Structures are given as C-alpha cells and as structure tokens.
Amino acid sequence: MTKDKIRNFCIIAHIDHGKSTLADRILEVTHSIPARDLREQTLDTLDIERERGITIKAAAIRVDYKASDGQDYFLNLIDTPGHVDFSYEVTRSLGACEGALLLVDASQGVQAQTLANAYLASDRNLEIIPVINKIDLPNARVDEVKEQITEIIGLDSEGVILASAKNGIGVEEILESIVKNVPPPGGDDDAPLRALIFDSVYNSFRGAIAYVRVMDGCIRPGQKILSMAASHKYEVEEVGIFRLEMVPVKELRAGEVGYVIANMKSIRDIKIGDTLTDEANPASESLPGYKPVKPMVFCGMYPADPGGFDVLRSSLERLSLNDSSFHYEPETSSALGFGFRCGFLGLLHMEVIQERLEREFDLTLVTTAPSVVFRIHTTDGKFADIENPSKMPEPARIAYLEEPYIYASILTPPEFIGAVCDLCSSRRGEHKRTHYLNPQKVLINYDLPLSEAVMDFYDRLKSVTRGYASLDYEFVGFRQSDLVKLDMLLNGSPVDALSCIVHKDKAYTRGKQLAEKLRKIIHRQLFEVAIQAAVGNRVIARETIKPLRKNVIAKCYGGDITRKRKLIERQKEGKKRMKQVGNVELPQEAFMAVFQIE
Amino acid sequence: MTAVYLHIPYCTSKCPYCDFASVPINDSLDSYLRALVVEAEQMSATLSSVETLYVGGGTPTILSPGRIRWLLEHLREVLDISPLAEITLEANPCSLDAAKADVLAATGVNRVSLGAQSFDDAELSFLGRQHRAVDVARAFSLLRRAGIENISVDLIYAIPNQSVESWRNSLARAVEMEPEHVSTYCLTFEPATRFLKLLEEGKIKKKSDEGELELYEIALETLSDAGYEHYEISNFALPGRRSRHNMVYWSNEEYLGLGASAVSYLGGSRITNLRGPQAYIRAMETRGDAVCEIESIPPNMQAIETIIQRLRLKDGVDSDSFAGRFGISLEKALGSSLSDLTGLGLLEWDGQTIKSSAKGWHLANEVALRILP
C-alpha cells in the first residue's frame, strides 16, 4: 500500500471524555474485531484500566477502512494515556501521528488536559479534528462547547464533528474526516532508517517489544539496528503491524506504524522517545524530543507480613517488565523492615501500581506517605537528589535545599477563581497568570512545589470548585526552599517511615496535625505511648496515648469458651498486620497518615 | 466429676443487652421439656455420677411449679445425680413466688443464682428488666424461707449513666442480704443486641475503660470488706461457696450441655446444639440428637485453652496438675510467652504456679492473645 493510503492518528482528550469508547467504536465500525471479541474498551488491556476507565499504556492498532471515495485506507490508531502523570507518553504518541482527534465531552466542555493536549498537538503541527462527544447526554451543551473550541483552542468550528461514541453516532463521519483531513505520512523510504519508539511492552516469550513509527527508511528482519539515545545495538528478528494481535510483515517502511522485536532483554533497554536507526547506515540526526523519564513521586512499599518480601520483589520485577517509568530499589526501614523504595511519574501512577500489586499478586502492602525528590546541596559544594526523607544528611552538612516545582494549569469557571487562588497560595503556590479564555473559562497558572501537589491537591481542587476545575501540570525544575525534616517519635525513638520534609513555616502545623492523627490511629498499648513531632532536637508537638488497662471478657462459661478463643484469634490476626516499632504496634494506616492530612 | 448444664431458652421478654439463646414463652414448652429429658437419658450412659447440675436460661423460673417439679423429677430418673451434687437454678426476681421457691427446695435445688442486676429502678428499666429493686429483696427472702442456703446474686455495672453512688448502693444492698456468692458483670455490647445497635447509632454511650475500672475497683473493695473472696474475674464467694459448676468451665474440664444452644465439652470435642428451641425439638424428635457443630480441639490447644481459662481464676495454673493432665510442662506449653508476660507484669510465676497479676486480670484477652499460637 502506498503512503497516500495511510493515515496515522491518535485520540487526545481530558480524562473520562470517552477516548477508549471511541477507539472501540472505530474498531467496530471498521470490522476490525469480531463483535463477540469486542469488550468494552478493547485497547485497554489491564483490569484496572477497565475499572477506572482510564488508559494507562498507550496501545496501537491498524484498521482497514473503505472510504466514501471508494478507496481502501490503512488507519493506524494510536491510543494515548489520559492522565497528567503520563503526559510524556502522550507527547511520544503524538510524535508518531500526522493527525489527532481532539475529543471534548459535551457536558464538561474544554478542560485543562484538553487544552494541554491540543497545544501539544498543534506544536507538532498535527492536523486536529475536534469532536464533541456524548452529545446525546441530557446535559450536553453542544453550542457552548463548540464556542469553547473556537474561542479557547482556536480551531475552526466548521470542522467540529458531533458524536456519541457510546451509541455509535458520528463515527463514520470521524473516519471520513481522518481520510480527508489528516495528511498521509511523509518520509523517504530510501533515506537512512529513523523509527520513533513510542511505546514498549514485555512479552514473556518474545522479550521486550518496541512500538515504532518509521519516519524514514525501512526496517526489516535481519537488519542490524542502533538505538540512538541508549546506544544499544540489536539485530531485528521480526517486524509487524498491529491487528488485534501482532501480525508479522516483511518490512515496515517510512510512514508505517508497527512493532519491532530485536532481542531486547528488558524494556529498560527501550527508551520511549528514542530513535532506532540502521547500524551500518545511521541517520545523522535522531528524531527530536527525547528526554529520559524520571520518577518524581516516591514511596516505600513493604510487605505487611515480613515473609512476603520475596513475593513482593518478584511482583515488582514482573510489573516493571511492562512499565519502564516505574522504578524500585530495596530499602530497609527500622520501622517496617525490608521493602522497596518505589518511584512513580505521579500520584495516579503510584495508586495504579499499588492496586495492581495488591490485586494481581495478592499482596497486602504497607505504603509510606508519598514524597518527592529533594535536592540537597552540601557544604562541600556537591549536591545529591534524595527521595527518602530518612536519608537526609546531618543539618550541619547541608548548605541549602531545593525542591521540585511544577507549573500548574488550572482551568476553572470564573466564580471559583478566589477558591482556586486560596488553595494554591495555601500550598505555597506562586501566582503566574490568570487568563480569561472566554466568559466561562479562566486559565490560572501557578508555580507550585510538587510536594504540595502530591498532598491530595487534586482532590481539594475538585472539592473547592465543586468538580468544575481541571488540572494539568509540567515539571519546571528545582528551586531553593526553606525546608526542614519533620520527625515523628514514638516513646522517644524516631519512626523513619513517618519522617517527612516540609517547609519551615508549615512544620509546626503539620507536626501538630500528625501527632493528633497518630493518637487517633494508634491503639492503646500495654504502656503509655508518647507521640512527639520534632524538628532536629526541638519537640514541636506532643500527644499521649494512655495505656490499655482493660481487655477482658466479663462472662466466660461453657458456651463461651470456643467463641472467646475465636474472638481472640481474630484479634491476633489483626495484630499480625500491625507493624512493631520499638515496643509500639502501629497500624498500617499510620504510614499513610502523613499524606492524608488536610 | 460430672457437670451437666441444662438450658431453658424461654423468657417473657428479651433484654436489650442479652445475646443468649432465648425466645418468648410459647406452647412448645412441654415438648421442649420432654426433648430435654430424652437428650439427658441418651447421654446418661456416658456419664458417671453427676456432681453439679446447672439449670440456666433464658429464665428457668418462667416454668410453673408443676413443670419445675416434673423436670427435676424426670432428670433424677434418667441421670445418676449424686446426693451431694450442687444443683443450681437461675431465678428471675419477678417470676419467683413462694410456691416456686418451695418446689425448688423440695426437688433438691440447693443453689439459686438470682438475677438482681441492679438495685436502682431507673437502671433496671433501662436494662429492660421487668422487676424492681424491692422484688429482689422479696425474692431473696422467699428463697431463704424455703430453705435455700446457697444464693448467688448477679449484678451488672458500667451501665450507661450509672453513677458511682448508684453502684455503691447496689453493692451495699446486695451485701446487706448476705448472699453466699456475688457475680459482678461489666455490661458488654454483644453482636446482634439492641444495645449494640443503639451504641452504634450514638444513642447510648459506653463508659470509658477508666470508668469501668473505677466501678470494678469499688466492687472489689466493697465485697472483700464484706468477706467475699474474689476468686474469678467477675465472681466473689464466701469461703467454701465458689460455684462448683462454673469451676468446671474455668478449669476447662468436661461438661455436658443439654437443650437448645447448649455446648458440651466431652472427649476433647466441643459439641454445640442447634440454637432455636423449635429446631432443637424437631431434631430431637426426628433424628434423636440436636448437634449442629462438633469442634475437635487438638491436644496442644486443649492445654492452651486450659491455661487461658485457669488464668481467669485467682488460683491460676498449678504446674504439677497441669503436667499431670497434659503430659507437658507448663513452661514448655507457654514457651517464650511466659517470660514476655511476666516481663510485662501481666503474669506472676513462682516456679510452681502461674497467676494473673492484678493488672493482668483486667487484660486477660491481651494475655490470651500472647499465649495462643
């Protein structure tokens, strides 16, 4: 098939605007999947994705489409993740396409990620086809949303397609528009190979598999290739295209989307955004935009039962096979024993991994409060990034500290400007810009410390704007900040897993809140428990838990003995899930308490 | 030593704190009593002479004098009840009259446990009891007049809104009657009771642990001043007047339970009967037994349960009799938990006997938690 019959496109949208449903409908309309195989959200392969209705891993599929001009076309649909945590993967997917369907929910209208994704797509000169989805919902505001698309995003209202992916309305029109408006791929078959890696998966039989878009040249089995950023060399074993399953082909040529299997052991070898080229005849320049993905949010994960360490390790290994942005390394906590420090792109990513571990591997985990990377400049002029508050050096050795900042874009109706600004400034935000996009939408930009954003910022934002505001963010770098390490002590000994790094001005309030929270969470023990919050040697808050003095069954006669023993056996089970810190038993919730404080 | 428990699962009304098997009195009563005697007769072959018989409920005194007489006479026919046996019957102050008191004495009941619960009328009505404080004194003297020389009085403390004064008053009124035995039970909120529901709905308030302990301490002081020995967590007795029947439970020795919901502990198994009286009657009539669950207790668990039960008693566990009974030393059975618990000040170990400390007694569940494997 010639290039002019190929269309590479993706669907971009704010979370929950119906992207995966539209993808399904496209597969259905083009008969790419026998109806009996069509489950809801076919492109999402993980249970959690299906349940939460979010797409985590980008996936791709090629569909055949006979357009109204009588010609047959190949449409490569590249699905993109729909959450801010995964914006880098979105960018990569966009790089593989010439066009994008911009899906906007008819009742919710343009949201922060709609805007962010639209900007990303137009930065890359993608042809954007605006689609208003869910037009058949009772609260659909089609005209208003159409206006937003013109006024806020700056797209022509002529081309807007009205659709309901759920009920199949507008899907043919979308496909026609793709054929008509999205340009066929360019690229030169005879130039040196340049293939963009936009995703990867791990298959236990085949190893790591790279998803690529060939920009120039050709890739075929037997070819010796080179990954330009990672500098790995491979010999191609197989190339192919995406149907519902992977289908091998003889070669992938410029303009095509497909997969490459080349004896790549782990997906760590495959850097998303990297360029594959021919080893013997390499391209002079790699494709633009590659950057290494660094986890920004960290937490400790420990097996609730110390015997679960090996299971946890092998589970993490297996998970990381398919998710190169997830990092983990062993760590030992005096409070929690042996576990792992895990790094994630963001909070959602963390929650998803946690849930997968508990569900797929049947593990009970103790998760410590999430923290961010801090950059510590020591008096000897060096700096180090630490992701674990307990690794903070002696105060005397610290010259100054830096913390990561994000540039937050919040899209809100004007009546919530005050609430949004109050929230941001309470989170140490620095106001950058308030921009009235149209009478209904205001874009507010703040520089925010990432550590404040991981502290349930998104939930609070939703709650102060009654669900109307949406958020997008990007990492903007490290900034010097007046930070201190807040320690929590139980009967005088610090609990490493409960330490956190906070801004100096907030240490007192946080310490007090945390101590109160712990007092409520920790059960009475056989002795008095003193809870202290301390910065350095200075105790800034204290709470006391009085000792347990009574736990006895008043009546124990013939019929009660078995019942009583079972009751106590249940109590014992509960006790096993506790973590022993010194002589104090801590319930697992204590480790999340640091995070959940309002 | 053979101990037999017999359950009468009928009441005039259900008290909001009670989770025992009981139903409103109905015309199944006579079939129930017949089934009881049948069950007793069937089990009699396995029993030696009965040393203690305990008729509990429910409300055994809901039975008419005639039925009480019928039941006890038939039990005597089918069971070999020793002439020296302790025969206890639970009595409710408002359903006890002179005729019943006389029939009890005449049929050989020599110990009555009187459900006084409180001497404060407001507390009694809050507890859903139908009697008033005056009824307790009246019932008590009826029993004495009939010749019952061994009477126990039950009291409940830590009732929501109960004051220290009213508790002192209830204890004083009980002591004034000079019973041989007193049980003081901390009010607990059991599953599927109305009180638990009210508690969860926030309509009643449970006393704090400290509040409960304060009342408990008052009971200890008042009753020991009056000459009662505090021999079990909730029980007090004049010298020689411990409940022989309940001592069997607290020593984890064998007992036979008859009737709906009754539990037996025989040959290392705990056997539970069907809970509902109708189901019990039907099962006895159709298949000849009413067992619904048999739990085999492995020997090591028998030993652990024995320790846990015996630690409810002031006497604790004697190492010689323990080793004699289980063929394993007490120290070995407890393993490292012994030093943990003595270290925590919950147990006292003098090389011969293990006892709960004063602190450990209130924390018996914490002790059990650490003893259980």
mmCIF file of N, CA, C and O in Angstrom, chain A residues 226-279:
data_model
loop_
_atom_site.group_PDB
_atom_site.id
_atom_site.type_symbol
_atom_site.label_atom_id
_atom_site.label_comp_id
_atom_site.label_asym_id
_atom_site.label_seq_id
_atom_site.Cartn_x
_atom_site.Cartn_y
_atom_site.Cartn_z
ATOM 1 N N LEU A 226 20.440 0.297 15.691
ATOM 2 C CA LEU A 226 21.068 1.001 16.806
ATOM 3 C C LEU A 226 20.029 1.941 17.415
ATOM 4 O O LEU A 226 19.306 2.616 16.685
ATOM 5 N N SER A 227 19.946 1.928 18.736
ATOM 6 C CA SER A 227 19.083 2.924 19.375
ATOM 7 C C SER A 227 19.947 4.122 19.710
ATOM 8 O O SER A 227 20.977 3.997 20.365
ATOM 9 N N MET A 228 19.544 5.281 19.196
ATOM 10 C CA MET A 228 20.476 6.409 19.170
ATOM 11 C C MET A 228 20.731 7.034 20.544
ATOM 12 O O MET A 228 21.846 7.424 20.849
ATOM 13 N N ALA A 229 19.715 7.117 21.417
ATOM 14 C CA ALA A 229 19.949 7.711 22.737
ATOM 15 C C ALA A 229 20.573 6.685 23.680
ATOM 16 O O ALA A 229 21.522 6.968 24.394
ATOM 17 N N ALA A 230 20.042 5.470 23.670
ATOM 18 C CA ALA A 230 20.528 4.455 24.603
ATOM 19 C C ALA A 230 21.798 3.782 24.103
ATOM 20 O O ALA A 230 22.492 3.120 24.877
ATOM 21 N N SER A 231 22.112 3.948 22.797
ATOM 22 C CA SER A 231 23.262 3.317 22.161
ATOM 23 C C SER A 231 23.318 1.806 22.351
ATOM 24 O O SER A 231 24.362 1.278 22.707
ATOM 25 N N HIS A 232 22.186 1.163 22.181
ATOM 26 C CA HIS A 232 22.195 -0.300 22.171
ATOM 27 C C HIS A 232 22.138 -0.768 20.724
ATOM 28 O O HIS A 232 21.498 -0.138 19.900
ATOM 29 N N LYS A 233 22.817 -1.900 20.475
ATOM 30 C CA LYS A 233 22.757 -2.470 19.118
ATOM 31 C C LYS A 233 21.965 -3.770 19.139
ATOM 32 O O LYS A 233 22.064 -4.542 20.093
ATOM 33 N N TYR A 234 21.188 -3.981 18.102
ATOM 34 C CA TYR A 234 20.374 -5.195 18.034
ATOM 35 C C TYR A 234 20.330 -5.697 16.596
ATOM 36 O O TYR A 234 20.561 -4.949 15.652
ATOM 37 N N GLU A 235 19.937 -6.967 16.496
ATOM 38 C CA GLU A 235 19.583 -7.465 15.169
ATOM 39 C C GLU A 235 18.076 -7.704 15.174
ATOM 40 O O GLU A 235 17.539 -8.356 16.077
ATOM 41 N N VAL A 236 17.396 -7.171 14.162
ATOM 42 C CA VAL A 236 15.933 -7.281 14.117
ATOM 43 C C VAL A 236 15.526 -8.724 13.859
ATOM 44 O O VAL A 236 16.027 -9.359 12.933
ATOM 45 N N GLU A 237 14.643 -9.237 14.687
ATOM 46 C CA GLU A 237 14.146 -10.606 14.472
ATOM 47 C C GLU A 237 12.858 -10.598 13.679
ATOM 48 O O GLU A 237 12.595 -11.459 12.856
ATOM 49 N N GLU A 238 12.020 -9.641 14.033
ATOM 50 C CA GLU A 238 10.697 -9.639 13.434
ATOM 51 C C GLU A 238 10.158 -8.226 13.457
ATOM 52 O O GLU A 238 10.398 -7.471 14.394
ATOM 53 N N VAL A 239 9.455 -7.857 12.377
ATOM 54 C CA VAL A 239 8.690 -6.614 12.427
ATOM 55 C C VAL A 239 7.259 -6.971 12.061
ATOM 56 O O VAL A 239 6.996 -8.005 11.457
ATOM 57 N N GLY A 240 6.337 -6.106 12.449
ATOM 58 C CA GLY A 240 4.951 -6.436 12.150
ATOM 59 C C GLY A 240 4.043 -5.267 12.412
ATOM 60 O O GLY A 240 4.481 -4.192 12.828
ATOM 61 N N ILE A 241 2.781 -5.520 12.154
ATOM 62 C CA ILE A 241 1.794 -4.473 12.355
ATOM 63 C C ILE A 241 0.813 -4.923 13.425
ATOM 64 O O ILE A 241 0.767 -6.096 13.803
ATOM 65 N N PHE A 242 0.045 -3.962 13.906
ATOM 66 C CA PHE A 242 -0.921 -4.258 14.969
ATOM 67 C C PHE A 242 -2.284 -4.515 14.375
ATOM 68 O O PHE A 242 -2.914 -3.634 13.807
ATOM 69 N N ARG A 243 -2.700 -5.734 14.487
ATOM 70 C CA ARG A 243 -4.115 -6.010 14.340
ATOM 71 C C ARG A 243 -4.572 -6.195 15.773
ATOM 72 O O ARG A 243 -3.940 -5.675 16.680
ATOM 73 N N LEU A 244 -5.587 -6.984 15.987
ATOM 74 C CA LEU A 244 -5.937 -7.231 17.376
ATOM 75 C C LEU A 244 -4.785 -7.968 18.042
ATOM 76 O O LEU A 244 -4.505 -7.810 19.208
ATOM 77 N N GLU A 245 -4.110 -8.770 17.226
ATOM 78 C CA GLU A 245 -2.862 -9.351 17.675
ATOM 79 C C GLU A 245 -1.742 -8.803 16.805
ATOM 80 O O GLU A 245 -1.999 -8.134 15.820
ATOM 81 N N MET A 246 -0.525 -9.134 17.150
ATOM 82 C CA MET A 246 0.580 -8.641 16.345
ATOM 83 C C MET A 246 0.751 -9.549 15.129
ATOM 84 O O MET A 246 0.776 -10.771 15.267
ATOM 85 N N VAL A 247 0.847 -8.947 13.945
ATOM 86 C CA VAL A 247 0.948 -9.721 12.714
ATOM 87 C C VAL A 247 2.288 -9.396 12.048
ATOM 88 O O VAL A 247 2.548 -8.241 11.709
ATOM 89 N N PRO A 248 3.159 -10.409 11.878
ATOM 90 C CA PRO A 248 4.469 -10.132 11.271
ATOM 91 C C PRO A 248 4.325 -9.696 9.809
ATOM 92 O O PRO A 248 3.425 -10.153 9.104
ATOM 93 N N VAL A 249 5.192 -8.796 9.375
ATOM 94 C CA VAL A 249 5.250 -8.402 7.965
ATOM 95 C C VAL A 249 6.718 -8.453 7.523
ATOM 96 O O VAL A 249 7.611 -8.587 8.349
ATOM 97 N N LYS A 250 6.926 -8.314 6.208
ATOM 98 C CA LYS A 250 8.297 -8.405 5.687
ATOM 99 C C LYS A 250 9.114 -7.191 6.073
ATOM 100 O O LYS A 250 10.301 -7.266 6.347
ATOM 101 N N GLU A 251 8.452 -6.034 6.049
ATOM 102 C CA GLU A 251 9.177 -4.815 6.383
ATOM 103 C C GLU A 251 8.202 -3.731 6.792
ATOM 104 O O GLU A 251 7.012 -3.791 6.487
ATOM 105 N N LEU A 252 8.733 -2.747 7.505
ATOM 106 C CA LEU A 252 7.960 -1.546 7.830
ATOM 107 C C LEU A 252 8.662 -0.406 7.136
ATOM 108 O O LEU A 252 9.883 -0.231 7.282
ATOM 109 N N ARG A 253 7.883 0.362 6.367
ATOM 110 C CA ARG A 253 8.519 1.431 5.609
ATOM 111 C C ARG A 253 8.101 2.791 6.154
ATOM 112 O O ARG A 253 7.192 2.889 6.963
ATOM 113 N N ALA A 254 8.803 3.822 5.682
ATOM 114 C CA ALA A 254 8.532 5.181 6.139
ATOM 115 C C ALA A 254 7.024 5.429 6.125
ATOM 116 O O ALA A 254 6.342 5.087 5.161
ATOM 117 N N GLY A 255 6.523 5.994 7.226
ATOM 118 C CA GLY A 255 5.094 6.280 7.309
ATOM 119 C C GLY A 255 4.319 5.223 8.051
ATOM 120 O O GLY A 255 3.201 5.465 8.498
ATOM 121 N N GLU A 256 4.895 4.033 8.207
ATOM 122 C CA GLU A 256 4.137 2.950 8.817
ATOM 123 C C GLU A 256 4.333 2.884 10.333
ATOM 124 O O GLU A 256 5.341 3.340 10.870
ATOM 125 N N VAL A 257 3.336 2.284 10.982
ATOM 126 C CA VAL A 257 3.368 2.082 12.422
ATOM 127 C C VAL A 257 3.373 0.580 12.666
ATOM 128 O O VAL A 257 2.627 -0.148 12.024
ATOM 129 N N GLY A 258 4.215 0.122 13.590
ATOM 130 C CA GLY A 258 4.240 -1.311 13.843
ATOM 131 C C GLY A 258 5.133 -1.636 15.021
ATOM 132 O O GLY A 258 5.424 -0.766 15.843
ATOM 133 N N TYR A 259 5.537 -2.886 15.091
ATOM 134 C CA TYR A 259 6.371 -3.283 16.218
ATOM 135 C C TYR A 259 7.690 -3.868 15.721
ATOM 136 O O TYR A 259 7.797 -4.315 14.565
ATOM 137 N N VAL A 260 8.666 -3.847 16.612
ATOM 138 C CA VAL A 260 9.979 -4.405 16.300
ATOM 139 C C VAL A 260 10.384 -5.335 17.438
ATOM 140 O O VAL A 260 10.356 -4.938 18.603
ATOM 141 N N ILE A 261 10.725 -6.583 17.076
ATOM 142 C CA ILE A 261 11.272 -7.497 18.074
ATOM 143 C C ILE A 261 12.728 -7.710 17.708
ATOM 144 O O ILE A 261 13.042 -8.061 16.568
ATOM 145 N N ALA A 262 13.597 -7.410 18.651
ATOM 146 C CA ALA A 262 15.017 -7.450 18.280
ATOM 147 C C ALA A 262 15.854 -7.885 19.460
ATOM 148 O O ALA A 262 16.836 -7.261 19.786
ATOM 149 N N ASN A 263 15.406 -8.949 20.146
ATOM 150 C CA ASN A 263 16.296 -9.498 21.139
ATOM 151 C C ASN A 263 16.619 -8.485 22.245
ATOM 152 O O ASN A 263 17.706 -8.448 22.776
ATOM 153 N N MET A 264 15.625 -7.621 22.513
ATOM 154 C CA MET A 264 15.817 -6.655 23.582
ATOM 155 C C MET A 264 15.358 -7.316 24.875
ATOM 156 O O MET A 264 14.219 -7.734 24.987
ATOM 157 N N LYS A 265 16.291 -7.412 25.827
ATOM 158 C CA LYS A 265 16.019 -8.233 27.015
ATOM 159 C C LYS A 265 14.920 -7.623 27.880
ATOM 160 O O LYS A 265 14.010 -8.297 28.323
ATOM 161 N N SER A 266 15.083 -6.340 28.166
ATOM 162 C CA SER A 266 14.118 -5.760 29.090
ATOM 163 C C SER A 266 13.662 -4.433 28.527
ATOM 164 O O SER A 266 14.344 -3.814 27.711
ATOM 165 N N ILE A 267 12.503 -3.990 28.989
ATOM 166 C CA ILE A 267 12.030 -2.732 28.447
ATOM 167 C C ILE A 267 12.843 -1.561 28.967
ATOM 168 O O ILE A 267 12.720 -0.460 28.484
ATOM 169 N N ARG A 268 13.696 -1.812 29.960
ATOM 170 C CA ARG A 268 14.607 -0.738 30.386
ATOM 171 C C ARG A 268 15.553 -0.369 29.248
ATOM 172 O O ARG A 268 16.083 0.718 29.190
ATOM 173 N N ASP A 269 15.817 -1.364 28.367
ATOM 174 C CA ASP A 269 16.700 -1.087 27.231
ATOM 175 C C ASP A 269 16.028 -0.171 26.219
ATOM 176 O O ASP A 269 16.681 0.453 25.409
ATOM 177 N N ILE A 270 14.694 -0.182 26.254
ATOM 178 C CA ILE A 270 13.975 0.569 25.235
ATOM 179 C C ILE A 270 13.520 1.876 25.847
ATOM 180 O O ILE A 270 12.709 1.894 26.753
ATOM 181 N N LYS A 271 14.085 2.968 25.363
ATOM 182 C CA LYS A 271 13.700 4.261 25.907
ATOM 183 C C LYS A 271 12.618 4.844 25.020
ATOM 184 O O LYS A 271 12.826 5.033 23.816
ATOM 185 N N ILE A 272 11.494 5.146 25.657
ATOM 186 C CA ILE A 272 10.415 5.735 24.863
ATOM 187 C C ILE A 272 10.854 7.106 24.384
ATOM 188 O O ILE A 272 11.415 7.888 25.146
ATOM 189 N N GLY A 273 10.647 7.366 23.099
ATOM 190 C CA GLY A 273 11.101 8.629 22.526
ATOM 191 C C GLY A 273 12.444 8.507 21.817
ATOM 192 O O GLY A 273 12.885 9.420 21.136
ATOM 193 N N ASP A 274 13.068 7.355 21.986
ATOM 194 C CA ASP A 274 14.369 7.112 21.352
ATOM 195 C C ASP A 274 14.160 6.818 19.850
ATOM 196 O O ASP A 274 13.054 6.513 19.410
ATOM 197 N N THR A 275 15.227 6.932 19.095
ATOM 198 C CA THR A 275 15.181 6.694 17.648
ATOM 199 C C THR A 275 15.975 5.435 17.308
ATOM 200 O O THR A 275 17.109 5.282 17.766
ATOM 201 N N LEU A 276 15.364 4.557 16.520
ATOM 202 C CA LEU A 276 16.105 3.395 16.011
ATOM 203 C C LEU A 276 16.642 3.749 14.630
ATOM 204 O O LEU A 276 15.924 4.325 13.808
ATOM 205 N N THR A 277 17.885 3.403 14.397
ATOM 206 C CA THR A 277 18.440 3.672 13.072
ATOM 207 C C THR A 277 19.228 2.449 12.606
ATOM 208 O O THR A 277 19.369 1.471 13.346
ATOM 209 N N ASP A 278 19.705 2.518 11.373
ATOM 210 C CA ASP A 278 20.464 1.399 10.815
ATOM 211 C C ASP A 278 21.914 1.508 11.290
ATOM 212 O O ASP A 278 22.507 2.578 11.241
ATOM 213 N N GLU A 279 22.453 0.386 11.769
ATOM 214 C CA GLU A 279 23.793 0.464 12.332
ATOM 215 C C GLU A 279 24.831 0.808 11.264
ATOM 216 O O GLU A 279 25.731 1.608 11.490
#
